[in-house]
PDB file of C-alpha atoms in Angstrom:
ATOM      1  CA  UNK A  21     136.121  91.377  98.503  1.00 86.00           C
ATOM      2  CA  UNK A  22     135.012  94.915  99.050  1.00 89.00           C
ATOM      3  CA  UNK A  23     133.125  95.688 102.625  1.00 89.00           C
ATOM      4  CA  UNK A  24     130.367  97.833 101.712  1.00 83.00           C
ATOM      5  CA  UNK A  25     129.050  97.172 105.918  1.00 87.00           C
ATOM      6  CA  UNK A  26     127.892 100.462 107.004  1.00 86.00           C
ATOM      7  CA  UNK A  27     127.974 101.235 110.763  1.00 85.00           C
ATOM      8  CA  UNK A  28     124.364 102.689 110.473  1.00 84.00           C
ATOM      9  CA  UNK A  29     121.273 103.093 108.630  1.00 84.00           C
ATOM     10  CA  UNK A  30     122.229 107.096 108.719  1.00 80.00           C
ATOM     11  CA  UNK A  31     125.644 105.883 107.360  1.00 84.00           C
ATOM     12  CA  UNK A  32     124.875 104.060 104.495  1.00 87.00           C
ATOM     13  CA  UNK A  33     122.288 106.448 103.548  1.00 90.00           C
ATOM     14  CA  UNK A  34     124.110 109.821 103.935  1.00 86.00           C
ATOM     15  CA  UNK A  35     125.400 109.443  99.974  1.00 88.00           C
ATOM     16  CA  UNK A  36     121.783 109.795  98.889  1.00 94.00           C
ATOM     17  CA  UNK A  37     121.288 112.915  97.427  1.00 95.00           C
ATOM     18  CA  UNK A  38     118.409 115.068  95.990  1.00 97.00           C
ATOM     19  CA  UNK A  39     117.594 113.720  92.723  1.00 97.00           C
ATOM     20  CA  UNK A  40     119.265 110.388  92.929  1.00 97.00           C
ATOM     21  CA  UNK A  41     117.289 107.190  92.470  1.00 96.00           C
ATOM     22  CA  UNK A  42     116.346 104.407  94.687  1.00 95.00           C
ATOM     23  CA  UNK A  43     114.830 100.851  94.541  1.00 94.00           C
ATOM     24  CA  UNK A  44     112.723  99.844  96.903  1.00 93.00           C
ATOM     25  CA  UNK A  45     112.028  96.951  97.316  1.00 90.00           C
ATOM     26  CA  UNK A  46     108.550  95.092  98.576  1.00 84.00           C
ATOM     27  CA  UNK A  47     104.958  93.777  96.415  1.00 80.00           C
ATOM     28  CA  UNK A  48     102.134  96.067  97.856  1.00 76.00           C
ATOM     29  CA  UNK A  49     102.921  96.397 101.919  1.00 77.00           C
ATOM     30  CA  UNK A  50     104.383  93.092 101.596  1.00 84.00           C
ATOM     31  CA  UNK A  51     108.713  93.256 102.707  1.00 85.00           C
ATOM     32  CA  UNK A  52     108.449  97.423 102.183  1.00 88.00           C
ATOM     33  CA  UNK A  53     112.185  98.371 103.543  1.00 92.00           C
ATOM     34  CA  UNK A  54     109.947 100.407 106.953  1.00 90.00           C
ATOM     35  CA  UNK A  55     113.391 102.007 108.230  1.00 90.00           C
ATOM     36  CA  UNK A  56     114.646 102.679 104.545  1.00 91.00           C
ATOM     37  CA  UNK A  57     111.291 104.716 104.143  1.00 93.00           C
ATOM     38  CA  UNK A  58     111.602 106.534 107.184  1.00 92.00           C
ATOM     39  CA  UNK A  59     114.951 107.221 106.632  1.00 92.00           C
ATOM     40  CA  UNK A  60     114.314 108.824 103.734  1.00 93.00           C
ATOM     41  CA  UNK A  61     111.813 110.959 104.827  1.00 94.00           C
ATOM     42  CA  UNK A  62     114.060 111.904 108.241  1.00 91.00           C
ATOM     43  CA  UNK A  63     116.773 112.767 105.442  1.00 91.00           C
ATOM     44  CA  UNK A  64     114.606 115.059 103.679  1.00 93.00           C
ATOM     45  CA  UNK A  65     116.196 114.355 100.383  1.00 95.00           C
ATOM     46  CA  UNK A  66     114.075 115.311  97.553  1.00 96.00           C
ATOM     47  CA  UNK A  67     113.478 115.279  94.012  1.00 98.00           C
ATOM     48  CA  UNK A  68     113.787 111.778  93.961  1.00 98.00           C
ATOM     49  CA  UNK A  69     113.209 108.447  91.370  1.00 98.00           C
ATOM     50  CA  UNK A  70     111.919 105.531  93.223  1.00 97.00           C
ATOM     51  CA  UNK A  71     111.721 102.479  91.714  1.00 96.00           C
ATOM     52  CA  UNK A  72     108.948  99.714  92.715  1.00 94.00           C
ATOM     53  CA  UNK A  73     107.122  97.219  91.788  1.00 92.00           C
ATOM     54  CA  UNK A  74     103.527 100.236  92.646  1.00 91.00           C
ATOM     55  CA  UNK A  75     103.172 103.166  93.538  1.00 92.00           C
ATOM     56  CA  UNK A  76     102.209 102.653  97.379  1.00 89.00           C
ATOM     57  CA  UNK A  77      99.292 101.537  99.576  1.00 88.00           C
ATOM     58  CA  UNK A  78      97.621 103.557 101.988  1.00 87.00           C
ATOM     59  CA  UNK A  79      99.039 105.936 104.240  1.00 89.00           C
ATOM     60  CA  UNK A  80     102.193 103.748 105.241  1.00 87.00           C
ATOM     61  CA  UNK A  81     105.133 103.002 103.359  1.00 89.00           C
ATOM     62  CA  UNK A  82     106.538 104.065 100.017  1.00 93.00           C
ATOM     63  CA  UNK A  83     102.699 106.258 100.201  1.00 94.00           C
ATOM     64  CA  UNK A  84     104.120 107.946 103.285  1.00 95.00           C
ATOM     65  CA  UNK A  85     107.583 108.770 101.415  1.00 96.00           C
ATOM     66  CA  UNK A  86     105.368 109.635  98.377  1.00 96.00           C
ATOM     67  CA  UNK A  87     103.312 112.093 100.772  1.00 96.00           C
ATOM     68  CA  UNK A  88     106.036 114.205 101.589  1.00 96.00           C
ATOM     69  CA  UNK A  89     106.760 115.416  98.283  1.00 96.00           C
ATOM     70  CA  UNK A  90     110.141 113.849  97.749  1.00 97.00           C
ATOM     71  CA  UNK A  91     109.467 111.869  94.971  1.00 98.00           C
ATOM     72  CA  UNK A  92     109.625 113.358  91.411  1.00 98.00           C
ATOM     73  CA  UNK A  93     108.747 110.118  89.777  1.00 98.00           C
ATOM     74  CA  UNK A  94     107.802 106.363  89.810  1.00 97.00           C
ATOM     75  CA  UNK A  95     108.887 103.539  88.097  1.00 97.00           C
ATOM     76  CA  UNK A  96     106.475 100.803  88.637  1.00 95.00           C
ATOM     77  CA  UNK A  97     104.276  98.127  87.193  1.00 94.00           C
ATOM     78  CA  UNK A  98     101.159  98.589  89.257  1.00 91.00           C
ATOM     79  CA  UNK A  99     100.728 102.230  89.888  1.00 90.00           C
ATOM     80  CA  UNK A 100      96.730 102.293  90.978  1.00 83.00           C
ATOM     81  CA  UNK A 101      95.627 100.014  93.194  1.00 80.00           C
ATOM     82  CA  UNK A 102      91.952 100.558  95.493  1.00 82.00           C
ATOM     83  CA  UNK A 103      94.239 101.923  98.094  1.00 84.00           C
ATOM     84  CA  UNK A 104      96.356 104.087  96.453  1.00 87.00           C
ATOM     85  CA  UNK A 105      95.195 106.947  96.707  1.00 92.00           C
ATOM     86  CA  UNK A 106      98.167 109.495  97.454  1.00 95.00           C
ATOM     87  CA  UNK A 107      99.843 108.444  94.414  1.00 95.00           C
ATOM     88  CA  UNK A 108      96.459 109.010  92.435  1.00 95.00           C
ATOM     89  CA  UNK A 109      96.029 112.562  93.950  1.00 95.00           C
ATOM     90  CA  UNK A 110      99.465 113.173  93.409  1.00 97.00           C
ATOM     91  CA  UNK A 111      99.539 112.370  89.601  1.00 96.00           C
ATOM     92  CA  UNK A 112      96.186 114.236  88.856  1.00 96.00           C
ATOM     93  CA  UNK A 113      97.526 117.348  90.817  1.00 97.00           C
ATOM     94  CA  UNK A 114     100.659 116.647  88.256  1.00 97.00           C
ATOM     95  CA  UNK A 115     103.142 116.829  91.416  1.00 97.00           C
ATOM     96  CA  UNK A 116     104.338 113.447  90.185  1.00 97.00           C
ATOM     97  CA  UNK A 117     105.700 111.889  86.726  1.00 98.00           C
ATOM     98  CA  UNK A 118     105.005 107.920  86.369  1.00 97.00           C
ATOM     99  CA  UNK A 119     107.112 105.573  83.744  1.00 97.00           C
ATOM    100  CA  UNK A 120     104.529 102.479  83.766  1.00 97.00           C
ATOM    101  CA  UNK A 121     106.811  99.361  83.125  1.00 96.00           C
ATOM    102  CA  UNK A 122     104.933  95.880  82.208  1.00 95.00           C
ATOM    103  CA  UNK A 123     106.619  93.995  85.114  1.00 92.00           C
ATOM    104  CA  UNK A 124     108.675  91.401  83.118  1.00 93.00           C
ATOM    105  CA  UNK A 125     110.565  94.671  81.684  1.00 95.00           C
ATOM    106  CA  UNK A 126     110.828  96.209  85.121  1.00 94.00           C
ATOM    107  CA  UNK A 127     112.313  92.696  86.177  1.00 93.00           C
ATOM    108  CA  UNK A 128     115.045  92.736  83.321  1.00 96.00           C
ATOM    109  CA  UNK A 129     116.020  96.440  83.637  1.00 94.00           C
ATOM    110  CA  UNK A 130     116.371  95.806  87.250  1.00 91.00           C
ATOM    111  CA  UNK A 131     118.791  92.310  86.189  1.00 93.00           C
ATOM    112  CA  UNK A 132     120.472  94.832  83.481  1.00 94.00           C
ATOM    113  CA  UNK A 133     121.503  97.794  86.376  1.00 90.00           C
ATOM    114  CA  UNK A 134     122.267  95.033  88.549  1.00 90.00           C
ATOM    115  CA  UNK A 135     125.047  93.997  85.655  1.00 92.00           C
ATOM    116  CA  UNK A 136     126.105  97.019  85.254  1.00 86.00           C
TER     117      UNK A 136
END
C-alpha cells in the first residue's frame, strides 16, 4: 500500500496549484475542513474550482475562502441559501462562475472521480 501521510497540513497542500480543483467537504457549516480553508487562503492559490455540496454560509468557511477571490467557480447543489450572501454578491458582480448540480448527480460524479 502506498503512504500518502503527509508530515503537515503545509505538506500535503503545497501541490495545490492556481487553477486546480478541490472538494471540500461539509453540508452548510456542518464538518467544513476549518484548517483546509485557512490553508488555502494562507497559500494564496487562486483561480480555483471548489467543489461542495453550497456555496458557503456567512462570513466563515468556504464564504471566507470565497471572499478572497480565489475561487473561479462552484460546483454545488445549494448555491443560495438566507446566509449566503458573499457568494450572491460575488455571482451578480460576475467575479464567480457556478455549475448548479441536482445533488444526486453531484453525489455520482463525486463516486465516478473517486473511480477514476
Amino acid at each position: 500500500m502506498i503512504d500518502k501521510s503527509q508530515a503537515s497540513l503545509v505538506e500535503a497542500l503545497s501541490q495545490i496549484q492556481d487553477g486546480s480543483t478541490i472538494m471540500i467537504g461539509g453540508f452548510g457549516t456542518a464538518g467544513q475542513p476549518a484548517e483546509l480553508i485557512d490553508a488555502l487562503i494562507e497559500l494564496g492559490v487562486k483561480d480555483l474550482i471548489i467543489v461542495n455540496n453550497n456555496a458557503g454560509n456567512g462570513d466563515y468557511g468556504l464564504a471566507k475562502l470565497l471572499k478572497t477571490g480565489a475561487v473561479r467557480k462552484i460546483i454545488c447543489s445549494f448555491p443560495r441559501q438566507s446566509d449566503s450572501w458573499v457568494f450572491d454578491e460575488l455571482y451578480h458582480a460576475g467575479k464567480i462562475e457556478l455549475e448548479l448540480v441536482p445533488q444526486g448527480n453531484l453525489a455520482c460524479r463525486i463516486q465516478a472521480a473517486g473511480m477514476g
